[in-house]
Amino acid sequence: MLTNRQIHILSYLANHEDWVSGEQLSNHFHLDRKTVQSELKLLEQELGSQGQIESGRKGYHLTALTPAARKSIYQEITAAGGRNCLGVRPSALILYLMLLKDYISMQQLADLFYLSKTAVSLEMETLKRWAARYEGLSLEVSTSRGIRLDGPEDHKRSYCARFATVQAMRSVPVDQETVQAYESILQTATDVLKQAFTAAGFWITGEAFDESCRYLAVCSLRSQMGFQLETPARRPAGPYAGFSTQACSQIAQICGYRFTEAEIACFAFRLEGENTLNNWAAAPFPYEAQEGLEKLESRLQHILPTTPQPLLLRREAFLPSITKLMVRRQAGSVAINHYNEEIICRYPLETHLICTLLPDCFGLEPNKETSFLALQLASQLNQGRDTISVLLVSNQNQSVIGQIASALQGIGTPQMVRFQVLPGYAFACDPTVCADFDVLLTTDQATLMLSPQFHLIPCILTYDDVQQLDLYLKKKAESLREERQIDFLETCYQIQHVPGSSDLSALLPPASAGCQESRQTLGSKRLYVCRTGPCETGRLWVYDLELPILFRHKKIRRVIFASFQEGQPGMLQFFTTVSEFLTKELEG
């Protein structure tokens, strides 16, 4: 059986037709060379005659992998439940605690899972952080009474479905008949729903599909163990109710378990809250979602240096996500987001804006799931992140200049936000105009001789000419980005060692009036604090703490603080610098 790391390494090799160097593998997986070599040896041993990894001066090359090996690895990946599941041990602990009706001691858990009390105690810290993220659940750890995971039955079933992968269930200390019965109904639910979803043209994400199958298997397991699910107050309507009833009926005919009305209704609500990949059963968006989006757009127009007009044109992308999020919150369901830290590092400004504006605009408190909304906002703002202004000095006629302008606008990235044309004589009168533009182009050799900072282009552009111009503009944009980053770091960056104990509120600079602040953990020891406001200044400050501070059950030893004045030019470029800094922090 392969570990997750070995599967990742094998997938990386399978994705490359040529040799992959040890350095590539080390950099990609953030591992040292010895660990990579050790994992590859174990991988070869596990594959045996089913696969062959050639090694040499060039690195490593996957030369063979039999169909039987591919199928076996596919089954392992499927059984693990994908990246949206916790590890097997914490998942098994959560599942077991949810199957209990009373308290259990730390020692009893240790004995059941063949762990030390210290190991169980460490796992409890993970479970505490997990339980704190989800509404309706509470994890009680008492020295006198023991441990108990409490919450409404509908919430418990939803969260069980999230973690009850085949691998996790096999690690839960219950009798084998229970595990086999669970796997049997899970397989039946998977087969039925696969056909039902396809026949109905109802497309949801693959991870949501797997969780829907596990939910029905969990319903059967918990009901037969004596846990009763109450019928929801709001009855499902429309195609979701009919689909749920029909699917549950087909599963009942095969496996013999008959779903209750409450289970069918809750399953319909789950489907209604899933993020669909098409417009299946599209319904008018609720008024509060549309009203909230208008408020969000208004606030963004005030905060950002440029009006985010693309957001107004992409309501069909943003509104469904907000609506589904509101439905899931009502049902007590929250999606796991293992990409949260990557999203924060890649889009620190967008994550900050979503976290600070979501409560006011939609009445929703931010959590890890809401950083997915930051991705949607980022897609609207990306075109304003890399922008250039172009001066073209040309003595040609309007038709020639028009086709050059059209080619520049068609390149797309970097986006041309300003384009000005001057005849040669006008430029000769005032050469200082160059300072107002990022890129200087000319069709005239005389201008190039007079001012070598210009880039000469043909009057009539061929396909190859446009490709070369595209490459030149990208290199120019990269050079400008590096110059801005150097400037930001020289003027805005500082690092400070903080001796002794410290309080976070006393550590950070005083907040200005009307500012918005968000706080996000990165890993187990870093905290990213972002602040924007009408009177904030551009800062990227780092505090190294001698003694840690506790934040959301994590011991923080490094605080990264970024701030910027809202509405000011350069905001997107500044947070690009912050993004690269945070990415290096997380990798380090």
Coordinates of C-alpha atoms in Angstrom, one line a residue:
M1 CA 0.0 0.0 0.0
L2 CA 1.4 3.3 -1.0
T3 CA 1.5 6.4 1.2
N4 CA 0.0 9.7 0.0
R5 CA 3.5 11.1 -0.6
Q6 CA 4.5 8.1 -2.7
I7 CA 1.3 8.5 -4.8
H8 CA 2.1 12.2 -5.3
I9 CA 5.7 11.4 -6.4
L10 CA 4.5 8.5 -8.7
S11 CA 1.9 10.8 -10.3
Y12 CA 4.5 13.5 -10.9
L13 CA 6.8 11.0 -12.6
A14 CA 3.8 9.6 -14.7
N15 CA 3.0 13.1 -15.8
H16 CA 6.4 13.6 -17.3
E17 CA 7.4 11.7 -20.4
D18 CA 11.1 12.7 -20.0
W19 CA 13.6 12.4 -17.1
V20 CA 12.9 14.3 -13.8
S21 CA 15.9 15.4 -11.8
G22 CA 16.2 14.9 -8.1
E23 CA 16.3 18.7 -7.7
Q24 CA 13.0 19.1 -9.5
L25 CA 11.3 16.6 -7.1
S26 CA 12.9 18.2 -4.0
N27 CA 11.7 21.7 -5.0
H28 CA 8.3 20.5 -6.1
F29 CA 7.5 18.6 -2.9
H30 CA 9.6 20.7 -0.5
L31 CA 11.7 17.7 0.6
D32 CA 15.4 17.2 1.0
R33 CA 17.3 15.0 -1.5
K34 CA 17.7 12.2 0.9
T35 CA 14.0 12.0 1.7
V36 CA 13.2 11.9 -2.1
Q37 CA 15.7 9.1 -2.6
S38 CA 14.3 7.2 0.3
E39 CA 10.7 7.5 -0.9
L40 CA 11.7 6.4 -4.4
K41 CA 13.4 3.3 -3.1
L42 CA 10.3 2.4 -1.0
L43 CA 8.1 3.2 -4.0
E44 CA 10.1 0.8 -6.2
Q45 CA 9.9 -1.9 -3.5
E46 CA 6.1 -1.5 -3.2
L47 CA 5.6 -1.6 -7.0
G48 CA 7.8 -4.6 -7.5
S49 CA 7.4 -6.1 -10.9
Q50 CA 4.3 -4.0 -11.5
G51 CA 6.4 -0.9 -12.3
Q52 CA 9.8 0.3 -13.1
I53 CA 11.5 3.6 -12.2
E54 CA 14.9 4.1 -14.0
S55 CA 17.5 6.2 -12.2
G56 CA 20.7 7.8 -13.5
R57 CA 22.7 11.0 -14.0
K58 CA 19.6 12.7 -15.5
G59 CA 17.4 11.8 -12.5
Y60 CA 14.4 9.5 -12.6
H61 CA 12.1 8.2 -15.3
L62 CA 9.0 6.1 -14.9
T63 CA 9.5 3.6 -17.7
A64 CA 6.7 1.1 -16.9
L65 CA 3.5 0.9 -14.9
T66 CA 1.2 -2.1 -15.6
P67 CA -2.6 -1.6 -16.0
A68 CA -3.1 -3.8 -12.8
A69 CA -0.8 -1.4 -10.8
R70 CA -2.7 1.7 -12.2
K71 CA -6.0 0.1 -11.2
S72 CA -4.8 -0.8 -7.7
I73 CA -3.5 2.8 -7.1
Y74 CA -6.7 4.2 -8.4
Q75 CA -8.6 2.1 -5.8
E76 CA -6.3 3.3 -3.1
I77 CA -6.8 6.9 -4.0
T78 CA -10.6 6.4 -4.2
A79 CA -10.7 4.7 -0.8
A80 CA -8.7 7.5 0.8
G81 CA -11.4 10.0 -0.3
G82 CA -9.2 12.6 -2.0
R83 CA -7.6 15.7 -0.6
N84 CA -10.8 17.0 1.0
C85 CA -10.5 14.4 3.8
L86 CA -8.5 14.5 7.0
G87 CA -5.8 11.8 7.6
V88 CA -7.0 8.3 8.4
R89 CA -6.2 8.5 12.2
P90 CA -8.0 11.8 13.0
S91 CA -10.9 10.8 10.7
A92 CA -11.3 7.5 12.5
L93 CA -11.2 9.3 15.9
I94 CA -13.9 11.7 14.8
L95 CA -16.1 8.9 13.4
Y96 CA -15.7 6.8 16.6
L97 CA -16.6 9.8 18.9
M98 CA -19.7 10.5 16.7
L99 CA -20.8 6.9 17.1
L100 CA -20.7 7.1 21.0
K101 CA -23.7 8.2 23.1
D102 CA -21.6 8.9 26.2
Y103 CA -18.2 10.1 27.4
I104 CA -15.0 8.0 26.9
S105 CA -11.8 8.5 28.7
M106 CA -8.4 9.3 27.1
Q107 CA -7.0 6.0 28.3
Q108 CA -9.9 4.1 26.7
L109 CA -9.3 5.8 23.4
A110 CA -5.6 5.1 23.6
D111 CA -6.3 1.4 24.2
L112 CA -8.9 1.1 21.4
F113 CA -6.6 2.8 18.8
Y114 CA -3.4 1.2 20.1
L115 CA -1.9 4.6 20.9
S116 CA -0.2 6.2 23.8
K117 CA -2.2 8.8 25.9
T118 CA 0.3 11.4 24.6
A119 CA -0.5 10.6 21.0
V120 CA -4.3 10.8 21.7
S121 CA -3.7 14.1 23.5
L122 CA -2.0 15.5 20.4
E123 CA -4.8 14.2 18.2
M124 CA -7.3 16.0 20.5
E125 CA -5.6 19.3 19.6
T126 CA -6.3 18.6 15.9
L127 CA -9.9 17.7 16.7
K128 CA -10.4 20.8 18.8
R129 CA -9.3 23.0 15.9
W130 CA -11.5 21.0 13.6
A131 CA -14.6 21.2 15.8
A132 CA -14.1 25.0 16.3
R133 CA -14.6 25.5 12.6
Y134 CA -18.0 24.0 12.3
E135 CA -21.3 25.3 13.5
G136 CA -23.4 23.1 15.8
L137 CA -20.6 20.8 17.0
S138 CA -18.7 21.0 20.3
L139 CA -15.9 18.8 21.5
E140 CA -15.8 18.5 25.3
V141 CA -12.5 17.3 26.8
S142 CA -12.9 16.9 30.6
T143 CA -10.4 15.4 33.0
S144 CA -13.2 14.0 35.2
R145 CA -15.9 12.9 32.7
G146 CA -13.7 12.2 29.6
I147 CA -14.3 13.2 25.9
R148 CA -17.5 13.7 24.1
L149 CA -18.4 15.1 20.6
D150 CA -21.9 16.7 20.8
G151 CA -24.2 18.3 18.3
P152 CA -27.5 17.9 16.3
E153 CA -28.0 14.6 14.5
D154 CA -28.3 16.2 11.1
H155 CA -24.9 18.0 11.6
K156 CA -23.3 14.8 12.8
R157 CA -24.4 12.9 9.7
S158 CA -23.1 15.6 7.4
Y159 CA -19.7 15.7 9.1
C160 CA -19.6 11.8 9.3
A161 CA -20.1 11.8 5.5
R162 CA -17.1 14.1 5.1
F163 CA -14.7 11.7 6.9
A164 CA -16.2 8.2 6.5
T165 CA -13.9 7.1 3.7
V166 CA -13.4 3.4 3.3
Q167 CA -9.9 3.7 4.8
A168 CA -11.1 5.7 7.8
M169 CA -14.0 3.3 8.5
R170 CA -11.7 0.3 8.4
S171 CA -9.6 2.0 11.2
V172 CA -12.6 2.6 13.4
P173 CA -12.7 0.1 16.3
V174 CA -16.1 -1.4 15.6
D175 CA -17.0 -5.0 14.5
Q176 CA -16.2 -6.1 11.0
E177 CA -19.8 -6.8 10.1
T178 CA -20.6 -3.1 10.7
V179 CA -17.7 -2.0 8.4
Q180 CA -18.7 -4.5 5.7
A181 CA -22.3 -3.4 5.8
Y182 CA -21.2 0.2 5.5
E183 CA -19.0 -0.5 2.5
S184 CA -21.8 -2.5 0.8
I185 CA -24.3 0.2 1.0
L186 CA -21.7 2.8 0.0
Q187 CA -20.9 0.8 -3.1
T188 CA -24.6 0.5 -3.9
A189 CA -25.2 4.3 -3.4
T190 CA -22.2 5.0 -5.6
D191 CA -23.5 2.8 -8.4
V192 CA -27.0 4.2 -8.2
L193 CA -26.1 7.8 -8.0
K194 CA -23.5 7.5 -10.7
Q195 CA -26.3 6.4 -13.1
A196 CA -28.9 8.8 -11.7
F197 CA -26.7 11.9 -11.9
T198 CA -25.6 11.1 -15.4
A199 CA -29.1 10.3 -16.6
A200 CA -30.4 13.6 -15.2
G201 CA -27.5 15.7 -16.5
F202 CA -26.9 16.8 -12.9
W203 CA -23.2 17.7 -12.6
I204 CA -21.6 18.4 -9.2
T205 CA -18.0 18.3 -8.3
G206 CA -16.5 14.8 -8.0
E207 CA -15.7 15.3 -4.3
A208 CA -19.2 16.4 -3.6
F209 CA -20.5 13.3 -5.4
D210 CA -18.3 11.1 -3.2
E211 CA -19.5 12.8 -0.1
S212 CA -23.2 12.5 -1.2
C213 CA -22.7 8.7 -1.6
R214 CA -21.1 8.5 1.9
Y215 CA -24.0 10.5 3.4
L216 CA -26.5 7.9 2.4
A217 CA -24.3 5.1 3.7
V218 CA -23.9 7.1 7.0
C219 CA -27.6 7.5 7.2
S220 CA -28.1 3.7 7.1
L221 CA -25.3 3.1 9.6
R222 CA -26.5 5.6 12.2
S223 CA -30.2 4.8 11.9
Q224 CA -29.4 1.1 12.5
M225 CA -27.3 2.1 15.5
G226 CA -30.3 3.9 17.1
F227 CA -29.6 7.5 16.2
Q228 CA -32.8 9.2 15.0
L229 CA -32.9 12.1 12.5
E230 CA -35.6 14.7 12.9
T231 CA -37.6 15.8 9.8
P232 CA -36.4 19.3 8.8
A233 CA -38.9 22.2 9.3
R234 CA -38.5 23.4 5.7
R235 CA -39.6 20.8 3.2
P236 CA -37.5 20.4 0.0
A237 CA -39.3 21.3 -3.2
G238 CA -38.7 21.1 -6.9
P239 CA -36.5 18.7 -8.8
Y240 CA -34.1 18.1 -5.8
A241 CA -36.9 16.5 -3.8
G242 CA -38.0 14.2 -6.7
F243 CA -34.4 13.3 -7.5
S244 CA -33.7 12.4 -3.8
T245 CA -36.8 10.3 -3.5
Q246 CA -36.2 8.3 -6.6
A247 CA -32.5 7.7 -5.9
C248 CA -33.2 6.5 -2.3
S249 CA -35.9 4.2 -3.5
Q250 CA -33.5 2.6 -6.0
I251 CA -30.9 2.0 -3.3
A252 CA -33.5 0.6 -1.0
Q253 CA -34.6 -2.0 -3.6
I254 CA -31.0 -3.3 -3.9
C255 CA -29.7 -3.2 -0.3
G256 CA -33.0 -3.5 1.7
Y257 CA -32.5 -0.4 3.9
R258 CA -35.5 1.9 3.6
F259 CA -34.6 5.6 4.1
T260 CA -36.9 7.6 6.3
E261 CA -38.7 10.8 5.1
A262 CA -36.3 12.9 7.2
E263 CA -33.3 11.2 5.5
I264 CA -34.7 11.8 2.0
A265 CA -35.5 15.4 2.8
C266 CA -32.0 16.1 4.3
F267 CA -30.4 14.5 1.3
A268 CA -32.4 16.8 -1.0
F269 CA -31.2 19.8 1.0
R270 CA -27.6 18.6 0.6
L271 CA -28.0 18.4 -3.2
E272 CA -29.6 21.8 -3.2
G273 CA -26.5 23.3 -1.5
E274 CA -23.9 21.6 -3.7
N275 CA -21.9 23.6 -6.2
T276 CA -23.2 22.5 -9.5
L277 CA -21.1 22.6 -12.7
N278 CA -24.1 23.4 -14.9
N279 CA -27.5 25.2 -14.6
W280 CA -29.4 22.1 -13.5
A281 CA -32.6 23.1 -11.6
A282 CA -31.5 26.8 -11.7
A283 CA -33.9 28.9 -9.7
P284 CA -34.2 32.7 -9.2
F285 CA -31.5 33.9 -6.8
P286 CA -32.9 35.0 -3.4
Y287 CA -33.4 38.7 -2.9
E288 CA -30.9 38.9 0.0
A289 CA -28.1 37.4 -2.1
Q290 CA -28.7 39.9 -5.0
E291 CA -28.9 42.7 -2.5
G292 CA -25.7 41.6 -0.8
L293 CA -23.9 41.4 -4.1
E294 CA -24.9 44.9 -5.0
K295 CA -23.6 46.1 -1.6
L296 CA -20.4 44.1 -2.1
E297 CA -19.8 45.7 -5.5
S298 CA -20.4 49.2 -4.1
R299 CA -17.9 48.6 -1.3
L300 CA -15.3 47.2 -3.7
Q301 CA -15.6 50.2 -6.0
H302 CA -14.8 52.4 -3.0
I303 CA -11.9 50.3 -1.7
L304 CA -10.1 49.3 -4.9
P305 CA -8.1 51.8 -7.0
T306 CA -10.0 50.8 -10.2
T307 CA -13.7 50.0 -10.5
P308 CA -14.1 46.2 -10.7
Q309 CA -16.4 46.3 -13.6
P310 CA -15.8 42.7 -14.6
L311 CA -17.5 41.7 -11.3
L312 CA -20.7 43.3 -12.5
L313 CA -20.4 41.2 -15.7
R314 CA -19.8 37.9 -13.8
R315 CA -22.9 37.7 -11.6
E316 CA -23.6 34.3 -13.1
A317 CA -20.4 33.0 -11.4
F318 CA -20.5 34.8 -8.1
L319 CA -24.3 34.7 -7.2
P320 CA -24.6 30.9 -7.4
S321 CA -21.6 30.4 -5.1
I322 CA -23.0 32.9 -2.5
T323 CA -26.5 31.3 -2.8
K324 CA -25.2 27.8 -2.3
L325 CA -23.0 28.9 0.6
M326 CA -26.1 30.4 2.3
V327 CA -28.1 27.2 1.7
R328 CA -25.2 25.1 3.2
R329 CA -25.0 27.3 6.2
Q330 CA -28.8 26.8 6.8
A331 CA -28.3 23.1 6.7
G332 CA -25.2 23.2 9.0
S333 CA -22.9 22.0 6.2
V334 CA -19.4 23.6 5.6
A335 CA -17.1 22.4 2.9
I336 CA -13.5 21.5 3.8
N337 CA -10.9 23.7 1.9
H338 CA -7.4 22.2 2.0
Y339 CA -6.4 24.9 -0.5
N340 CA -7.1 27.7 2.0
E341 CA -3.5 28.6 2.8
E342 CA -2.5 28.4 -0.9
I343 CA -5.3 30.8 -1.7
I344 CA -4.3 33.2 1.1
C345 CA -0.7 33.3 -0.2
R346 CA -1.7 33.6 -3.8
Y347 CA -4.5 36.2 -3.3
P348 CA -3.9 37.9 0.1
L349 CA -5.9 41.1 -0.8
E350 CA -8.9 39.2 -2.2
T351 CA -9.0 36.9 0.8
H352 CA -8.9 40.0 3.1
L353 CA -11.7 41.7 1.2
I354 CA -14.0 38.6 1.3
C355 CA -13.3 38.0 5.0
T356 CA -14.1 41.6 6.0
L357 CA -17.0 42.3 3.6
L358 CA -18.9 39.0 3.8
P359 CA -20.5 39.6 7.3
D360 CA -21.8 43.0 6.4
C361 CA -22.9 42.3 2.9
F362 CA -24.4 38.8 3.3
G363 CA -24.6 38.2 7.1
L364 CA -22.2 35.3 6.8
E365 CA -19.2 34.8 9.1
P366 CA -16.0 33.9 7.1
N367 CA -14.4 30.5 7.4
K368 CA -12.0 28.4 5.4
E369 CA -14.6 27.7 2.7
T370 CA -15.2 31.4 2.0
S371 CA -11.6 31.7 0.6
F372 CA -13.1 30.0 -2.5
L373 CA -15.0 33.2 -3.1
A374 CA -11.6 35.0 -3.0
L375 CA -10.7 33.0 -6.1
Q376 CA -13.7 34.2 -7.9
L377 CA -13.0 37.8 -6.9
A378 CA -9.4 37.4 -8.0
S379 CA -10.5 36.2 -11.5
Q380 CA -12.2 39.6 -11.8
L381 CA -9.2 41.6 -10.6
N382 CA -6.4 39.7 -12.3
Q383 CA -6.6 41.8 -15.5
G384 CA -5.8 44.9 -13.4
R385 CA -2.8 43.3 -11.7
D386 CA -0.3 43.3 -14.6
T387 CA -1.0 46.5 -16.6
I388 CA 1.2 48.6 -18.9
S389 CA 0.9 52.0 -20.6
V390 CA 2.3 52.3 -24.1
L391 CA 3.6 55.3 -26.1
L392 CA 3.9 54.7 -29.8
V393 CA 6.0 57.2 -31.8
S394 CA 5.1 56.8 -35.5
N395 CA 5.0 58.8 -38.7
Q396 CA 2.7 56.3 -40.4
N397 CA -1.0 56.8 -41.4
Q398 CA -4.0 56.0 -39.3
S399 CA -4.6 52.5 -40.8
V400 CA -1.1 51.3 -39.9
I401 CA -1.4 52.7 -36.4
G402 CA -4.8 51.1 -36.0
Q403 CA -3.6 47.5 -36.8
I404 CA -0.7 48.0 -34.3
A405 CA -3.2 49.1 -31.6
S406 CA -5.4 46.2 -32.4
A407 CA -2.5 43.8 -32.0
L408 CA -1.5 45.3 -28.6
Q409 CA -5.1 45.0 -27.3
G410 CA -5.4 41.4 -28.4
I411 CA -2.3 40.3 -26.5
G412 CA -4.3 40.4 -23.2
T413 CA -1.5 39.9 -20.6
P414 CA -0.2 42.3 -19.6
Q415 CA -3.3 44.5 -20.2
M416 CA -2.8 47.7 -21.9
V417 CA -4.6 50.4 -19.9
R418 CA -3.3 53.4 -21.8
F419 CA -2.2 53.9 -25.4
Q420 CA -1.0 57.1 -26.9
V421 CA 0.4 57.9 -30.4
L422 CA 2.7 60.8 -31.2
P423 CA 4.2 61.8 -34.5
G424 CA 8.0 62.1 -34.6
Y425 CA 8.0 65.9 -34.6
A426 CA 5.8 66.1 -31.5
F427 CA 8.1 63.7 -29.6
A428 CA 11.2 65.6 -30.7
C429 CA 9.6 68.7 -29.2
D430 CA 9.0 67.1 -25.8
P431 CA 11.1 63.9 -25.2
T432 CA 10.2 64.0 -21.5
V433 CA 6.8 62.5 -22.2
C434 CA 8.6 59.1 -22.1
A435 CA 8.5 59.2 -18.3
D436 CA 4.7 58.8 -18.3
F437 CA 4.7 55.4 -20.0
D438 CA 5.9 51.9 -19.2
V439 CA 6.6 50.8 -22.8
L440 CA 8.0 52.9 -25.6
L441 CA 7.5 51.6 -29.2
T442 CA 8.3 53.2 -32.5
T443 CA 8.0 52.3 -36.2
D444 CA 10.7 54.7 -37.2
Q445 CA 14.4 54.0 -37.2
A446 CA 15.2 57.7 -36.6
T447 CA 13.4 57.7 -33.3
L448 CA 15.3 54.6 -32.2
M449 CA 18.6 56.3 -33.1
L450 CA 17.6 59.4 -31.2
S451 CA 16.2 57.5 -28.1
P452 CA 17.6 53.9 -27.7
Q453 CA 15.1 53.1 -24.9
F454 CA 12.4 52.7 -27.7
H455 CA 11.6 49.3 -29.2
L456 CA 11.4 49.2 -33.0
I457 CA 8.5 47.3 -34.5
P458 CA 7.5 46.7 -38.2
C459 CA 4.8 48.9 -39.7
I460 CA 2.8 45.8 -40.9
L461 CA 2.8 43.1 -38.2
T462 CA 3.0 39.5 -39.2
Y463 CA 2.0 36.6 -36.9
D464 CA 5.6 36.1 -35.9
D465 CA 6.0 39.8 -35.3
V466 CA 3.0 39.8 -32.9
Q467 CA 4.5 36.8 -31.1
Q468 CA 7.8 38.6 -30.6
L469 CA 6.0 41.7 -29.4
D470 CA 3.9 39.6 -27.0
L471 CA 7.2 38.2 -25.6
Y472 CA 8.8 41.6 -25.3
L473 CA 5.8 43.1 -23.4
K474 CA 5.7 40.1 -21.0
K475 CA 9.4 40.6 -20.3
K476 CA 8.9 44.3 -19.8
A477 CA 6.0 43.7 -17.5
E478 CA 8.1 41.3 -15.4
S479 CA 10.9 43.8 -15.2
L480 CA 8.4 46.5 -14.0
R481 CA 7.0 44.1 -11.5
E482 CA 10.5 43.4 -10.1
E483 CA 11.2 47.1 -9.9
R484 CA 8.0 47.8 -8.0
Q485 CA 8.7 44.9 -5.6
I486 CA 12.2 46.3 -4.9
D487 CA 10.7 49.7 -4.3
F488 CA 7.9 48.4 -2.0
L489 CA 10.4 46.3 0.0
E490 CA 12.8 49.2 0.4
T491 CA 10.1 51.6 1.6
C492 CA 7.5 49.3 3.3
Y493 CA 9.3 46.3 4.7
Q494 CA 10.8 45.9 8.2
I495 CA 11.4 43.0 10.5
Q496 CA 11.4 43.2 14.3
H497 CA 12.4 40.7 17.0
V498 CA 10.0 40.8 20.0
P499 CA 11.5 39.7 23.3
G500 CA 9.4 38.2 26.1
S501 CA 5.7 37.8 26.0
S502 CA 3.5 40.0 23.9
D503 CA -0.2 40.6 23.1
L504 CA -1.3 40.8 19.5
S505 CA -3.3 43.9 19.9
A506 CA -0.4 45.7 21.5
L507 CA 2.1 44.3 19.0
L508 CA 0.4 45.8 15.9
P509 CA 0.4 49.5 15.0
P510 CA -2.8 51.4 16.1
A511 CA -5.7 51.0 13.7
S512 CA -6.9 54.1 11.8
A513 CA -10.5 55.1 11.8
G514 CA -12.7 53.1 9.4
C515 CA -10.1 50.4 8.7
Q516 CA -10.9 46.8 8.0
E517 CA -8.8 44.0 9.5
S518 CA -8.6 40.3 8.9
R519 CA -6.4 37.5 10.5
Q520 CA -5.5 34.2 8.9
T521 CA -3.1 31.5 10.1
L522 CA -0.5 30.1 7.8
G523 CA 0.7 26.7 8.9
S524 CA 0.9 26.1 12.7
K525 CA 3.2 29.0 13.6
R526 CA 2.5 32.0 11.3
L527 CA -0.3 34.6 11.4
Y528 CA -1.1 36.9 8.5
V529 CA -2.8 40.1 9.5
C530 CA -4.1 42.4 6.8
R531 CA -5.5 45.9 7.2
T532 CA -7.0 48.4 4.7
G533 CA -8.6 51.8 5.4
P534 CA -8.8 55.4 4.3
C535 CA -5.9 56.4 6.5
E536 CA -3.7 53.3 6.4
T537 CA -0.2 53.4 5.0
G538 CA 1.7 50.8 2.9
R539 CA 3.4 48.5 5.3
L540 CA 4.8 44.9 5.3
W541 CA 6.1 44.3 8.8
V542 CA 7.2 41.0 10.3
Y543 CA 7.4 40.3 14.0
D544 CA 9.5 37.3 15.3
L545 CA 8.2 36.4 18.7
E546 CA 10.4 35.0 21.4
L547 CA 7.4 33.6 23.2
P548 CA 4.4 32.4 21.2
I549 CA 0.9 33.9 21.3
L550 CA -2.1 31.6 21.2
F551 CA -4.5 32.2 18.2
R552 CA -7.2 29.7 17.2
H553 CA -5.6 26.9 19.2
K554 CA -2.2 27.6 17.4
K555 CA 1.0 28.8 19.0
I556 CA 2.0 31.7 16.7
R557 CA 5.7 32.6 16.6
R558 CA 5.8 34.9 13.5
V559 CA 3.3 37.6 12.6
I560 CA 3.2 39.1 9.1
F561 CA 1.3 42.4 9.0
A562 CA 0.4 44.1 5.7
S563 CA -1.6 47.3 5.3
F564 CA -2.5 49.7 2.5
Q565 CA -4.6 52.8 2.0
E566 CA -7.8 51.9 0.2
G567 CA -8.5 53.5 -3.2
Q568 CA -4.8 54.3 -3.8
P569 CA -3.0 53.4 -7.1
G570 CA -0.5 50.6 -6.7
M571 CA -2.7 48.5 -4.3
L572 CA -2.9 45.4 -6.6
Q573 CA 0.8 45.6 -7.3
F574 CA 1.7 46.0 -3.6
F575 CA -0.3 42.9 -2.7
T576 CA 1.4 41.0 -5.5
T577 CA 4.6 41.6 -3.5
V578 CA 2.8 40.5 -0.3
S579 CA 1.7 37.4 -2.2
E580 CA 5.3 36.4 -3.1
F581 CA 6.5 37.1 0.4
L582 CA 3.8 34.9 2.0
T583 CA 4.4 32.1 -0.5
K584 CA 8.1 32.0 0.5
E585 CA 7.1 32.1 4.1
L586 CA 4.8 29.1 3.7
E587 CA 7.4 27.2 1.8
G588 CA 10.1 28.0 4.3

